[in-house]
mmCIF file of C-alpha atoms in Angstrom:
data_model
loop_
_atom_site.group_PDB
_atom_site.id
_atom_site.type_symbol
_atom_site.label_atom_id
_atom_site.label_comp_id
_atom_site.label_asym_id
_atom_site.label_seq_id
_atom_site.Cartn_x
_atom_site.Cartn_y
_atom_site.Cartn_z
ATOM 1 C CA UNK A 1 -20.479 6.847 23.825
ATOM 2 C CA UNK A 2 -22.196 3.914 22.093
ATOM 3 C CA UNK A 3 -25.360 2.064 23.095
ATOM 4 C CA UNK A 4 -25.223 -1.728 23.195
ATOM 5 C CA UNK A 5 -26.768 -2.082 19.728
ATOM 6 C CA UNK A 6 -24.248 0.232 18.013
ATOM 7 C CA UNK A 7 -21.348 -1.320 19.943
ATOM 8 C CA UNK A 8 -22.481 -4.817 18.864
ATOM 9 C CA UNK A 9 -22.602 -3.735 15.196
ATOM 10 C CA UNK A 10 -19.089 -2.256 15.253
ATOM 11 C CA UNK A 11 -17.381 -5.107 17.138
ATOM 12 C CA UNK A 12 -19.263 -7.927 15.420
ATOM 13 C CA UNK A 13 -20.366 -9.309 18.819
ATOM 14 C CA UNK A 14 -23.967 -10.127 19.679
ATOM 15 C CA UNK A 15 -25.862 -8.345 22.432
ATOM 16 C CA UNK A 16 -26.098 -11.694 24.178
ATOM 17 C CA UNK A 17 -22.321 -12.106 24.102
ATOM 18 C CA UNK A 18 -21.836 -8.581 25.463
ATOM 19 C CA UNK A 19 -24.210 -9.275 28.368
ATOM 20 C CA UNK A 20 -22.413 -12.557 29.052
ATOM 21 C CA UNK A 21 -19.010 -10.807 29.072
ATOM 22 C CA UNK A 22 -20.535 -8.295 31.498
ATOM 23 C CA UNK A 23 -21.711 -11.056 33.811
ATOM 24 C CA UNK A 24 -18.206 -12.565 33.793
ATOM 25 C CA UNK A 25 -16.708 -9.200 34.688
ATOM 26 C CA UNK A 26 -14.771 -8.981 31.406
ATOM 27 C CA UNK A 27 -16.463 -6.010 29.759
ATOM 28 C CA UNK A 28 -18.440 -3.706 32.031
ATOM 29 C CA UNK A 29 -20.442 -0.931 30.339
ATOM 30 C CA UNK A 30 -21.552 2.195 32.084
ATOM 31 C CA UNK A 31 -25.183 2.130 33.198
ATOM 32 C CA UNK A 32 -27.638 4.987 33.378
ATOM 33 C CA UNK A 33 -28.849 5.230 36.984
ATOM 34 C CA UNK A 34 -32.398 6.062 35.938
ATOM 35 C CA UNK A 35 -33.246 3.646 33.098
ATOM 36 C CA UNK A 36 -30.293 1.218 33.448
ATOM 37 C CA UNK A 37 -29.261 1.615 29.749
ATOM 38 C CA UNK A 38 -25.819 0.213 28.904
ATOM 39 C CA UNK A 39 -23.297 2.500 27.128
ATOM 40 C CA UNK A 40 -19.754 1.798 25.927
ATOM 41 C CA UNK A 41 -16.781 4.124 25.320
ATOM 42 C CA UNK A 42 -13.834 3.897 22.863
ATOM 43 C CA UNK A 43 -11.568 2.157 25.399
ATOM 44 C CA UNK A 44 -14.082 -0.706 25.484
ATOM 45 C CA UNK A 45 -13.278 -1.439 21.795
ATOM 46 C CA UNK A 46 -9.727 -2.320 22.825
ATOM 47 C CA UNK A 47 -10.936 -4.672 25.519
ATOM 48 C CA UNK A 48 -13.515 -6.346 23.229
ATOM 49 C CA UNK A 49 -10.884 -6.935 20.546
ATOM 50 C CA UNK A 50 -8.460 -8.403 23.095
ATOM 51 C CA UNK A 51 -11.112 -10.760 24.455
ATOM 52 C CA UNK A 52 -11.893 -12.082 20.959
ATOM 53 C CA UNK A 53 -8.194 -12.427 20.182
ATOM 54 C CA UNK A 54 -7.494 -14.434 23.359
ATOM 55 C CA UNK A 55 -10.544 -16.641 22.657
ATOM 56 C CA UNK A 56 -9.184 -17.404 19.182
ATOM 57 C CA UNK A 57 -6.051 -18.792 20.854
ATOM 58 C CA UNK A 58 -8.100 -21.179 23.011
ATOM 59 C CA UNK A 59 -8.093 -19.356 26.368
ATOM 60 C CA UNK A 60 -11.179 -19.773 28.570
ATOM 61 C CA UNK A 61 -13.092 -16.699 29.722
ATOM 62 C CA UNK A 62 -11.783 -17.172 33.257
ATOM 63 C CA UNK A 63 -8.203 -17.254 31.949
ATOM 64 C CA UNK A 64 -8.891 -14.194 29.810
ATOM 65 C CA UNK A 65 -10.193 -12.364 32.867
ATOM 66 C CA UNK A 66 -6.986 -13.104 34.732
ATOM 67 C CA UNK A 67 -4.852 -11.908 31.798
ATOM 68 C CA UNK A 68 -6.866 -8.699 31.402
ATOM 69 C CA UNK A 69 -6.583 -7.896 35.084
ATOM 70 C CA UNK A 70 -2.856 -8.499 35.010
ATOM 71 C CA UNK A 71 -2.254 -6.426 31.875
ATOM 72 C CA UNK A 72 -4.181 -3.524 33.309
ATOM 73 C CA UNK A 73 -2.090 -3.515 36.470
ATOM 74 C CA UNK A 74 1.482 -3.698 35.264
ATOM 75 C CA UNK A 75 2.509 -5.265 31.938
ATOM 76 C CA UNK A 76 6.225 -4.903 32.576
ATOM 77 C CA UNK A 77 5.991 -6.934 35.797
ATOM 78 C CA UNK A 78 4.113 -9.698 33.971
ATOM 79 C CA UNK A 79 6.683 -9.828 31.198
ATOM 80 C CA UNK A 80 9.521 -9.999 33.701
ATOM 81 C CA UNK A 81 7.903 -12.850 35.615
ATOM 82 C CA UNK A 82 7.090 -14.805 32.484
ATOM 83 C CA UNK A 83 10.626 -14.403 31.158
ATOM 84 C CA UNK A 84 11.996 -15.693 34.472
ATOM 85 C CA UNK A 85 9.738 -18.715 34.181
ATOM 86 C CA UNK A 86 11.012 -19.294 30.639
ATOM 87 C CA UNK A 87 14.601 -19.319 31.888
ATOM 88 C CA UNK A 88 13.750 -22.035 34.431
ATOM 89 C CA UNK A 89 11.899 -24.073 31.847
ATOM 90 C CA UNK A 90 14.967 -24.298 29.605
ATOM 91 C CA UNK A 91 16.246 -27.228 31.713
ATOM 92 C CA UNK A 92 12.941 -29.119 31.562
ATOM 93 C CA UNK A 93 12.485 -29.272 27.778
ATOM 94 C CA UNK A 94 10.414 -32.462 27.470
ATOM 95 C CA UNK A 95 8.223 -32.294 30.549
ATOM 96 C CA UNK A 96 7.348 -28.604 30.411
ATOM 97 C CA UNK A 97 7.464 -27.902 26.683
ATOM 98 C CA UNK A 98 3.712 -27.270 26.399
ATOM 99 C CA UNK A 99 3.744 -24.814 29.281
ATOM 100 C CA UNK A 100 6.673 -22.984 27.688
ATOM 101 C CA UNK A 101 4.774 -22.587 24.415
ATOM 102 C CA UNK A 102 1.715 -21.193 26.207
ATOM 103 C CA UNK A 103 3.807 -18.607 28.042
ATOM 104 C CA UNK A 104 5.416 -17.548 24.773
ATOM 105 C CA UNK A 105 1.966 -17.060 23.300
ATOM 106 C CA UNK A 106 0.934 -14.893 26.241
ATOM 107 C CA UNK A 107 4.067 -12.752 25.872
ATOM 108 C CA UNK A 108 3.279 -12.308 22.195
ATOM 109 C CA UNK A 109 -0.308 -11.376 23.007
ATOM 110 C CA UNK A 110 0.816 -8.812 25.583
ATOM 111 C CA UNK A 111 3.098 -7.230 23.025
ATOM 112 C CA UNK A 112 0.597 -7.185 20.167
ATOM 113 C CA UNK A 113 -2.372 -6.069 22.264
ATOM 114 C CA UNK A 114 -0.666 -2.806 23.160
ATOM 115 C CA UNK A 115 -0.250 -1.905 19.467
ATOM 116 C CA UNK A 116 -3.936 -1.963 18.594
ATOM 117 C CA UNK A 117 -5.108 1.458 17.396
ATOM 118 C CA UNK A 118 -8.647 2.798 17.324
ATOM 119 C CA UNK A 119 -8.330 3.129 13.534
ATOM 120 C CA UNK A 120 -7.575 -0.582 13.269
ATOM 121 C CA UNK A 121 -10.606 -1.396 15.397
ATOM 122 C CA UNK A 122 -12.845 0.680 13.106
ATOM 123 C CA UNK A 123 -11.372 -1.140 10.112
ATOM 124 C CA UNK A 124 -12.029 -4.509 11.765
ATOM 125 C CA UNK A 125 -15.800 -4.057 11.609
ATOM 126 C CA UNK A 126 -15.578 -4.452 7.817
ATOM 127 C CA UNK A 127 -13.600 -7.697 7.997
ATOM 128 C CA UNK A 128 -14.546 -11.318 8.380
ATOM 129 C CA UNK A 129 -13.914 -13.007 11.735
ATOM 130 C CA UNK A 130 -10.737 -14.612 10.389
ATOM 131 C CA UNK A 131 -9.476 -11.326 8.956
ATOM 132 C CA UNK A 132 -10.343 -9.471 12.154
ATOM 133 C CA UNK A 133 -7.951 -11.674 14.100
ATOM 134 C CA UNK A 134 -5.117 -10.482 11.857
ATOM 135 C CA UNK A 135 -5.917 -6.774 12.164
ATOM 136 C CA UNK A 136 -3.142 -6.275 14.726
ATOM 137 C CA UNK A 137 -0.447 -7.474 12.338
ATOM 138 C CA UNK A 138 1.062 -4.361 10.731
ATOM 139 C CA UNK A 139 2.276 -4.912 7.184
ATOM 140 C CA UNK A 140 5.782 -3.513 6.788
ATOM 141 C CA UNK A 141 7.130 -2.907 3.284
ATOM 142 C CA UNK A 142 10.528 -1.759 2.050
ATOM 143 C CA UNK A 143 11.886 -1.209 -1.453
ATOM 144 C CA UNK A 144 14.864 -1.447 -3.756
ATOM 145 C CA UNK A 145 15.329 0.112 -7.178
ATOM 146 C CA UNK A 146 17.422 0.310 -10.325
ATOM 147 C CA UNK A 147 17.774 2.815 -13.164
ATOM 148 C CA UNK A 148 19.599 2.633 -16.483
ATOM 149 C CA UNK A 149 20.326 5.444 -18.952
ATOM 150 C CA UNK A 150 20.506 3.055 -21.922
ATOM 151 C CA UNK A 151 21.789 4.684 -25.090
ATOM 152 C CA UNK A 152 20.178 8.052 -24.352
ATOM 153 C CA UNK A 153 22.142 11.235 -23.650
ATOM 154 C CA UNK A 154 20.502 11.657 -20.248
ATOM 155 C CA UNK A 155 18.308 9.742 -17.825
ATOM 156 C CA UNK A 156 14.922 11.436 -17.610
ATOM 157 C CA UNK A 157 13.436 8.798 -15.300
ATOM 158 C CA UNK A 158 13.173 9.466 -11.576
ATOM 159 C CA UNK A 159 12.045 7.352 -8.632
ATOM 160 C CA UNK A 160 11.811 8.095 -4.930
ATOM 161 C CA UNK A 161 10.323 6.652 -1.730
ATOM 162 C CA UNK A 162 9.227 7.774 1.726
ATOM 163 C CA UNK A 163 8.741 5.079 4.372
ATOM 164 C CA UNK A 164 7.230 6.345 7.645
ATOM 165 C CA UNK A 165 5.301 5.090 10.674
ATOM 166 C CA UNK A 166 2.088 6.496 9.166
ATOM 167 C CA UNK A 167 2.496 4.939 5.722
ATOM 168 C CA UNK A 168 4.792 4.319 2.759
ATOM 169 C CA UNK A 169 5.013 6.317 -0.469
ATOM 170 C CA UNK A 170 6.650 5.052 -3.673
ATOM 171 C CA UNK A 171 6.931 7.110 -6.870
ATOM 172 C CA UNK A 172 8.296 6.600 -10.375
ATOM 173 C CA UNK A 173 8.226 9.053 -13.300
ATOM 174 C CA UNK A 174 9.406 9.259 -16.910
ATOM 175 C CA UNK A 175 9.999 12.814 -18.113
ATOM 176 C CA UNK A 176 10.157 14.343 -21.584
ATOM 177 C CA UNK A 177 10.772 17.829 -22.987
ATOM 178 C CA UNK A 178 12.897 20.163 -25.048
ATOM 179 C CA UNK A 179 13.118 23.707 -26.330
ATOM 180 C CA UNK A 180 12.112 22.604 -29.813
ATOM 181 C CA UNK A 181 9.062 20.685 -28.592
ATOM 182 C CA UNK A 182 6.097 21.114 -30.912
ATOM 183 C CA UNK A 183 2.737 19.489 -31.581
ATOM 184 C CA UNK A 184 0.984 18.387 -34.732
ATOM 185 C CA UNK A 185 -2.507 17.046 -35.230
ATOM 186 C CA UNK A 186 -2.447 13.282 -35.405
ATOM 187 C CA UNK A 187 -4.054 12.266 -38.738
ATOM 188 C CA UNK A 188 -4.459 8.633 -37.698
ATOM 189 C CA UNK A 189 -6.453 9.404 -34.564
ATOM 190 C CA UNK A 190 -8.403 12.675 -34.937
ATOM 191 C CA UNK A 191 -8.921 14.632 -31.751
ATOM 192 C CA UNK A 192 -5.544 13.815 -30.254
ATOM 193 C CA UNK A 193 -2.206 15.566 -30.494
ATOM 194 C CA UNK A 194 1.036 13.876 -31.286
ATOM 195 C CA UNK A 195 3.845 15.249 -29.140
ATOM 196 C CA UNK A 196 7.229 15.643 -30.806
ATOM 197 C CA UNK A 197 10.067 16.767 -28.581
ATOM 198 C CA UNK A 198 13.758 17.426 -28.838
ATOM 199 C CA UNK A 199 16.148 17.107 -25.987
ATOM 200 C CA UNK A 200 17.761 18.949 -23.181
ATOM 201 C CA UNK A 201 17.358 18.248 -19.499
ATOM 202 C CA UNK A 202 13.730 19.401 -19.337
ATOM 203 C CA UNK A 203 12.382 15.867 -19.079
ATOM 204 C CA UNK A 204 14.723 15.189 -16.192
ATOM 205 C CA UNK A 205 13.536 18.397 -14.529
ATOM 206 C CA UNK A 206 9.854 17.531 -15.020
ATOM 207 C CA UNK A 207 10.122 14.035 -13.485
ATOM 208 C CA UNK A 208 12.102 15.432 -10.512
ATOM 209 C CA UNK A 209 9.610 18.243 -9.872
ATOM 210 C CA UNK A 210 6.606 15.910 -10.017
ATOM 211 C CA UNK A 211 8.056 13.334 -7.621
ATOM 212 C CA UNK A 212 9.522 15.832 -5.166
ATOM 213 C CA UNK A 213 6.309 17.885 -5.086
ATOM 214 C CA UNK A 214 4.249 14.848 -4.154
ATOM 215 C CA UNK A 215 6.799 13.571 -1.626
ATOM 216 C CA UNK A 216 7.131 16.949 0.106
ATOM 217 C CA UNK A 217 3.368 17.505 0.337
ATOM 218 C CA UNK A 218 2.320 13.961 1.243
ATOM 219 C CA UNK A 219 0.078 13.837 4.327
ATOM 220 C CA UNK A 220 -0.767 10.223 5.173
ATOM 221 C CA UNK A 221 -3.595 11.359 7.481
ATOM 222 C CA UNK A 222 -5.497 12.423 4.336
ATOM 223 C CA UNK A 223 -5.189 8.961 2.804
ATOM 224 C CA UNK A 224 -8.452 7.228 3.720
ATOM 225 C CA UNK A 225 -10.866 5.076 1.738
ATOM 226 C CA UNK A 226 -13.187 8.078 1.410
ATOM 227 C CA UNK A 227 -10.672 10.847 0.634
ATOM 228 C CA UNK A 228 -7.682 9.313 -1.158
ATOM 229 C CA UNK A 229 -8.934 9.934 -4.705
ATOM 230 C CA UNK A 230 -9.509 13.648 -4.216
ATOM 231 C CA UNK A 231 -6.242 14.056 -2.320
ATOM 232 C CA UNK A 232 -4.210 12.291 -5.039
ATOM 233 C CA UNK A 233 -5.845 14.550 -7.664
ATOM 234 C CA UNK A 234 -4.826 17.607 -5.634
ATOM 235 C CA UNK A 235 -1.217 16.406 -5.379
ATOM 236 C CA UNK A 236 -1.002 15.707 -9.109
ATOM 237 C CA UNK A 237 -2.467 19.106 -10.000
ATOM 238 C CA UNK A 238 0.038 20.762 -7.644
ATOM 239 C CA UNK A 239 2.880 18.942 -9.450
ATOM 240 C CA UNK A 240 1.399 20.100 -12.764
ATOM 241 C CA UNK A 241 1.381 23.727 -11.590
ATOM 242 C CA UNK A 242 5.000 23.516 -10.412
ATOM 243 C CA UNK A 243 6.183 22.100 -13.749
ATOM 244 C CA UNK A 244 4.304 24.773 -15.695
ATOM 245 C CA UNK A 245 5.947 27.421 -13.514
ATOM 246 C CA UNK A 246 9.377 26.184 -14.629
ATOM 247 C CA UNK A 247 8.222 26.300 -18.234
ATOM 248 C CA UNK A 248 7.116 29.909 -17.685
ATOM 249 C CA UNK A 249 10.648 30.666 -16.465
ATOM 250 C CA UNK A 250 11.891 29.903 -20.006
ATOM 251 C CA UNK A 251 13.095 26.377 -19.334
ATOM 252 C CA UNK A 252 11.209 25.080 -22.353
ATOM 253 C CA UNK A 253 8.107 22.923 -22.468
ATOM 254 C CA UNK A 254 8.250 19.698 -20.496
ATOM 255 C CA UNK A 255 6.091 16.934 -19.114
ATOM 256 C CA UNK A 256 6.238 13.626 -17.276
ATOM 257 C CA UNK A 257 4.371 10.461 -16.453
ATOM 258 C CA UNK A 258 3.979 9.426 -12.825
ATOM 259 C CA UNK A 259 2.882 6.330 -10.921
ATOM 260 C CA UNK A 260 2.121 6.641 -7.206
ATOM 261 C CA UNK A 261 1.861 3.739 -4.758
ATOM 262 C CA UNK A 262 0.797 4.496 -1.181
ATOM 263 C CA UNK A 263 0.672 1.657 1.361
ATOM 264 C CA UNK A 264 -1.144 2.367 4.607
ATOM 265 C CA UNK A 265 -2.161 -0.373 7.046
ATOM 266 C CA UNK A 266 -3.645 -3.178 4.911
ATOM 267 C CA UNK A 267 -4.527 -1.074 1.843
ATOM 268 C CA UNK A 268 -2.677 0.183 -1.226
ATOM 269 C CA UNK A 269 -3.790 3.436 -2.866
ATOM 270 C CA UNK A 270 -2.715 4.136 -6.445
ATOM 271 C CA UNK A 271 -2.512 7.336 -8.483
ATOM 272 C CA UNK A 272 -1.289 7.306 -12.072
ATOM 273 C CA UNK A 273 -0.847 9.494 -15.157
ATOM 274 C CA UNK A 274 0.823 8.430 -18.426
ATOM 275 C CA UNK A 275 2.388 5.106 -19.346
ATOM 276 C CA UNK A 276 4.629 4.201 -16.450
ATOM 277 C CA UNK A 277 3.077 1.229 -14.659
ATOM 278 C CA UNK A 278 2.462 -0.490 -11.316
ATOM 279 C CA UNK A 279 2.244 -4.288 -11.102
ATOM 280 C CA UNK A 280 1.475 -6.650 -8.242
ATOM 281 C CA UNK A 281 2.987 -10.107 -7.835
ATOM 282 C CA UNK A 282 0.706 -12.411 -5.840
ATOM 283 C CA UNK A 283 0.584 -16.210 -5.848
ATOM 284 C CA UNK A 284 3.105 -16.339 -8.716
ATOM 285 C CA UNK A 285 0.839 -14.194 -10.911
ATOM 286 C CA UNK A 286 1.849 -10.773 -12.235
ATOM 287 C CA UNK A 287 -1.062 -8.321 -12.558
ATOM 288 C CA UNK A 288 -0.929 -4.810 -14.037
ATOM 289 C CA UNK A 289 -2.740 -2.481 -11.611
ATOM 290 C CA UNK A 290 -2.659 0.695 -13.728
ATOM 291 C CA UNK A 291 -3.938 1.503 -17.204
ATOM 292 C CA UNK A 292 -1.814 3.403 -19.738
ATOM 293 C CA UNK A 293 -2.958 6.854 -20.828
ATOM 294 C CA UNK A 294 -1.947 6.183 -24.413
ATOM 295 C CA UNK A 295 -3.946 6.599 -27.601
ATOM 296 C CA UNK A 296 -3.382 2.933 -28.390
ATOM 297 C CA UNK A 297 -4.900 1.850 -25.030
ATOM 298 C CA UNK A 298 -7.930 4.070 -25.580
ATOM 299 C CA UNK A 299 -8.461 2.617 -29.051
ATOM 300 C CA UNK A 300 -8.138 -0.881 -27.602
ATOM 301 C CA UNK A 301 -10.688 -0.097 -24.864
ATOM 302 C CA UNK A 302 -13.107 1.231 -27.486
ATOM 303 C CA UNK A 303 -12.709 -1.912 -29.599
ATOM 304 C CA UNK A 304 -11.306 0.020 -32.561
ATOM 305 C CA UNK A 305 -8.151 -2.101 -32.800
ATOM 306 C CA UNK A 306 -7.097 -5.604 -31.758
ATOM 307 C CA UNK A 307 -4.434 -6.387 -29.168
ATOM 308 C CA UNK A 308 -2.288 -8.037 -31.858
ATOM 309 C CA UNK A 309 -2.059 -4.659 -33.654
ATOM 310 C CA UNK A 310 -0.564 -2.762 -30.709
ATOM 311 C CA UNK A 311 3.110 -3.227 -31.554
ATOM 312 C CA UNK A 312 2.730 -2.094 -35.172
ATOM 313 C CA UNK A 313 0.353 0.828 -34.642
ATOM 314 C CA UNK A 314 1.868 4.272 -35.497
ATOM 315 C CA UNK A 315 0.520 5.793 -32.253
ATOM 316 C CA UNK A 316 1.882 3.084 -29.991
ATOM 317 C CA UNK A 317 3.785 5.428 -27.659
ATOM 318 C CA UNK A 318 1.652 8.576 -27.865
ATOM 319 C CA UNK A 319 0.239 9.852 -24.556
ATOM 320 C CA UNK A 320 -3.073 11.670 -24.237
ATOM 321 C CA UNK A 321 -2.570 12.542 -20.547
ATOM 322 C CA UNK A 322 0.581 13.585 -18.715
ATOM 323 C CA UNK A 323 1.728 16.069 -16.060
ATOM 324 C CA UNK A 324 3.088 19.466 -17.069
ATOM 325 C CA UNK A 325 2.206 19.672 -20.749
ATOM 326 C CA UNK A 326 -1.239 21.275 -20.402
ATOM 327 C CA UNK A 327 -2.819 23.699 -17.914
ATOM 328 C CA UNK A 328 -4.847 20.876 -16.395
ATOM 329 C CA UNK A 329 -4.049 17.167 -16.317
ATOM 330 C CA UNK A 330 -6.517 15.540 -18.720
ATOM 331 C CA UNK A 331 -7.031 12.233 -16.965
ATOM 332 C CA UNK A 332 -5.887 10.636 -13.681
ATOM 333 C CA UNK A 333 -6.220 6.947 -12.812
ATOM 334 C CA UNK A 334 -6.863 6.063 -9.140
ATOM 335 C CA UNK A 335 -7.448 2.750 -7.454
ATOM 336 C CA UNK A 336 -7.652 1.133 -4.002
ATOM 337 C CA UNK A 337 -6.770 -2.511 -3.317
ATOM 338 C CA UNK A 338 -6.202 -4.745 -0.307
ATOM 339 C CA UNK A 339 -2.649 -5.730 0.596
ATOM 340 C CA UNK A 340 -1.573 -9.177 1.735
ATOM 341 C CA UNK A 341 1.641 -9.866 3.589
ATOM 342 C CA UNK A 342 3.361 -11.699 0.702
ATOM 343 C CA UNK A 343 2.464 -9.168 -1.999
ATOM 344 C CA UNK A 344 5.278 -7.657 -4.082
ATOM 345 C CA UNK A 345 4.736 -4.448 -6.074
ATOM 346 C CA UNK A 346 6.707 -3.276 -9.129
ATOM 347 C CA UNK A 347 6.809 0.303 -10.394
ATOM 348 C CA UNK A 348 8.182 0.435 -13.963
ATOM 349 C CA UNK A 349 8.855 2.988 -16.683
ATOM 350 C CA UNK A 350 8.186 1.985 -20.281
ATOM 351 C CA UNK A 351 11.895 1.330 -20.855
ATOM 352 C CA UNK A 352 11.466 -1.819 -18.729
ATOM 353 C CA UNK A 353 8.225 -3.355 -19.969
ATOM 354 C CA UNK A 354 8.998 -2.553 -23.616
ATOM 355 C CA UNK A 355 12.071 -4.787 -23.277
ATOM 356 C CA UNK A 356 10.922 -7.448 -20.801
ATOM 357 C CA UNK A 357 7.593 -9.254 -21.120
ATOM 358 C CA UNK A 358 5.472 -10.071 -18.076
ATOM 359 C CA UNK A 359 6.667 -13.676 -18.196
ATOM 360 C CA UNK A 360 10.322 -12.599 -18.371
ATOM 361 C CA UNK A 361 9.843 -10.331 -15.364
ATOM 362 C CA UNK A 362 8.056 -13.092 -13.475
ATOM 363 C CA UNK A 363 10.959 -15.492 -14.110
ATOM 364 C CA UNK A 364 13.265 -13.213 -12.121
ATOM 365 C CA UNK A 365 11.301 -13.886 -8.924
ATOM 366 C CA UNK A 366 12.354 -17.517 -8.536
ATOM 367 C CA UNK A 367 14.001 -16.681 -5.218
ATOM 368 C CA UNK A 368 11.488 -14.480 -3.390
ATOM 369 C CA UNK A 369 13.645 -14.599 -0.268
ATOM 370 C CA UNK A 370 16.354 -12.589 -2.002
ATOM 371 C CA UNK A 371 14.884 -9.548 -3.731
ATOM 372 C CA UNK A 372 18.386 -8.146 -4.240
ATOM 373 C CA UNK A 373 19.081 -11.010 -6.647
ATOM 374 C CA UNK A 374 15.847 -10.208 -8.520
ATOM 375 C CA UNK A 375 16.828 -6.550 -8.759
ATOM 376 C CA UNK A 376 20.269 -7.444 -10.100
ATOM 377 C CA UNK A 377 18.868 -9.916 -12.631
ATOM 378 C CA UNK A 378 16.417 -7.347 -14.039
ATOM 379 C CA UNK A 379 19.171 -4.742 -14.167
ATOM 380 C CA UNK A 380 21.522 -7.030 -16.075
ATOM 381 C CA UNK A 381 18.823 -7.927 -18.639
ATOM 382 C CA UNK A 382 18.099 -4.253 -19.248
ATOM 383 C CA UNK A 383 21.800 -3.477 -19.670
ATOM 384 C CA UNK A 384 22.033 -6.233 -22.251
ATOM 385 C CA UNK A 385 18.944 -5.378 -24.312
ATOM 386 C CA UNK A 386 17.720 -1.862 -23.470
ATOM 387 C CA UNK A 387 18.325 1.368 -25.382
ATOM 388 C CA UNK A 388 15.835 3.678 -23.644
ATOM 389 C CA UNK A 389 15.945 4.990 -20.056
ATOM 390 C CA UNK A 390 14.687 2.133 -17.901
ATOM 391 C CA UNK A 391 13.825 2.391 -14.207
ATOM 392 C CA UNK A 392 12.060 0.151 -11.729
ATOM 393 C CA UNK A 393 11.243 0.018 -8.046
ATOM 394 C CA UNK A 394 10.492 -3.254 -6.203
ATOM 395 C CA UNK A 395 8.336 -2.939 -3.079
ATOM 396 C CA UNK A 396 8.249 -6.046 -0.902
ATOM 397 C CA UNK A 397 7.397 -7.169 2.658
ATOM 398 C CA UNK A 398 10.113 -6.690 5.230
#
């Protein structure tokens, strides 16, 4: 139960507005018989949100009262009656067009109002008034992907997705490994190891294990603003343990990068190790959301080299953090961002961005209404120019 002050803080309404709604019979709190204190329960959040939503569409409080009373009695009867009215209005297009539009709005409101969750209402207290009106609009994302072996003997990249009612999970990984894998101290950058590896299918195994471990253990209920970082760390460490277990079974040393994109409600949660990447396309601008765990990136961050020296530096492709190579993952990147309905996300392995520049990738999104064309265009460019394994996953609004 919430007192009127707490309820006002959460809903964004003033105490005066709450008392006015009470006087109009729209939102009636429970009252203590002794001291007459007003208290509100969780079901009152739904009603408060509906009232504000109807007001934003221009309905008067009296009209809102009628709608609320009707919806509480029998929504299906209302919908049936309104649909019958719509059928009659089809023959009176000019005269009754305004009335038809209003009824359509009410039908849409009835449908949307039943989908409001308590979690969304709690989220709404952090939003502006304009954003709060959009809280009922669930953002639905789907994905498409492509992968190319290039001129390698095997494809050690791996990508996977899981799209559910509770949230969406997208993963991409770039594995490496071999029985003759060894390490030498890097003379150019003291304190780091340079990884040299030969080939068998260990890299393929490592990327599969990492992605499948995270997919199989994903619990979207644990993805919240407060807990997502710790939970992503736990998933990555579990993947690390599983890869090391395969190495212990004499499969040879192996490791992998991984980039994790989780979309839940209006937020995206990112976990990342290595040099695969996640980008976001918004307003015709391509932004890299992750940071590479490479020696060259660390040197750049520390101001020890210039950006123009990246392509010629001897440690350009050397990782200092990955999954599976050491007993504990050295560094994990996490991030939380808001999601807008027209956002497009790209998950890429280095075989893509080493061939295609940001501007070249951006050029492929000329027709945002046909992501399949974008996917095919990127794939054809990689086939033409790429030698390494190259994989990508495009995540876009449905």
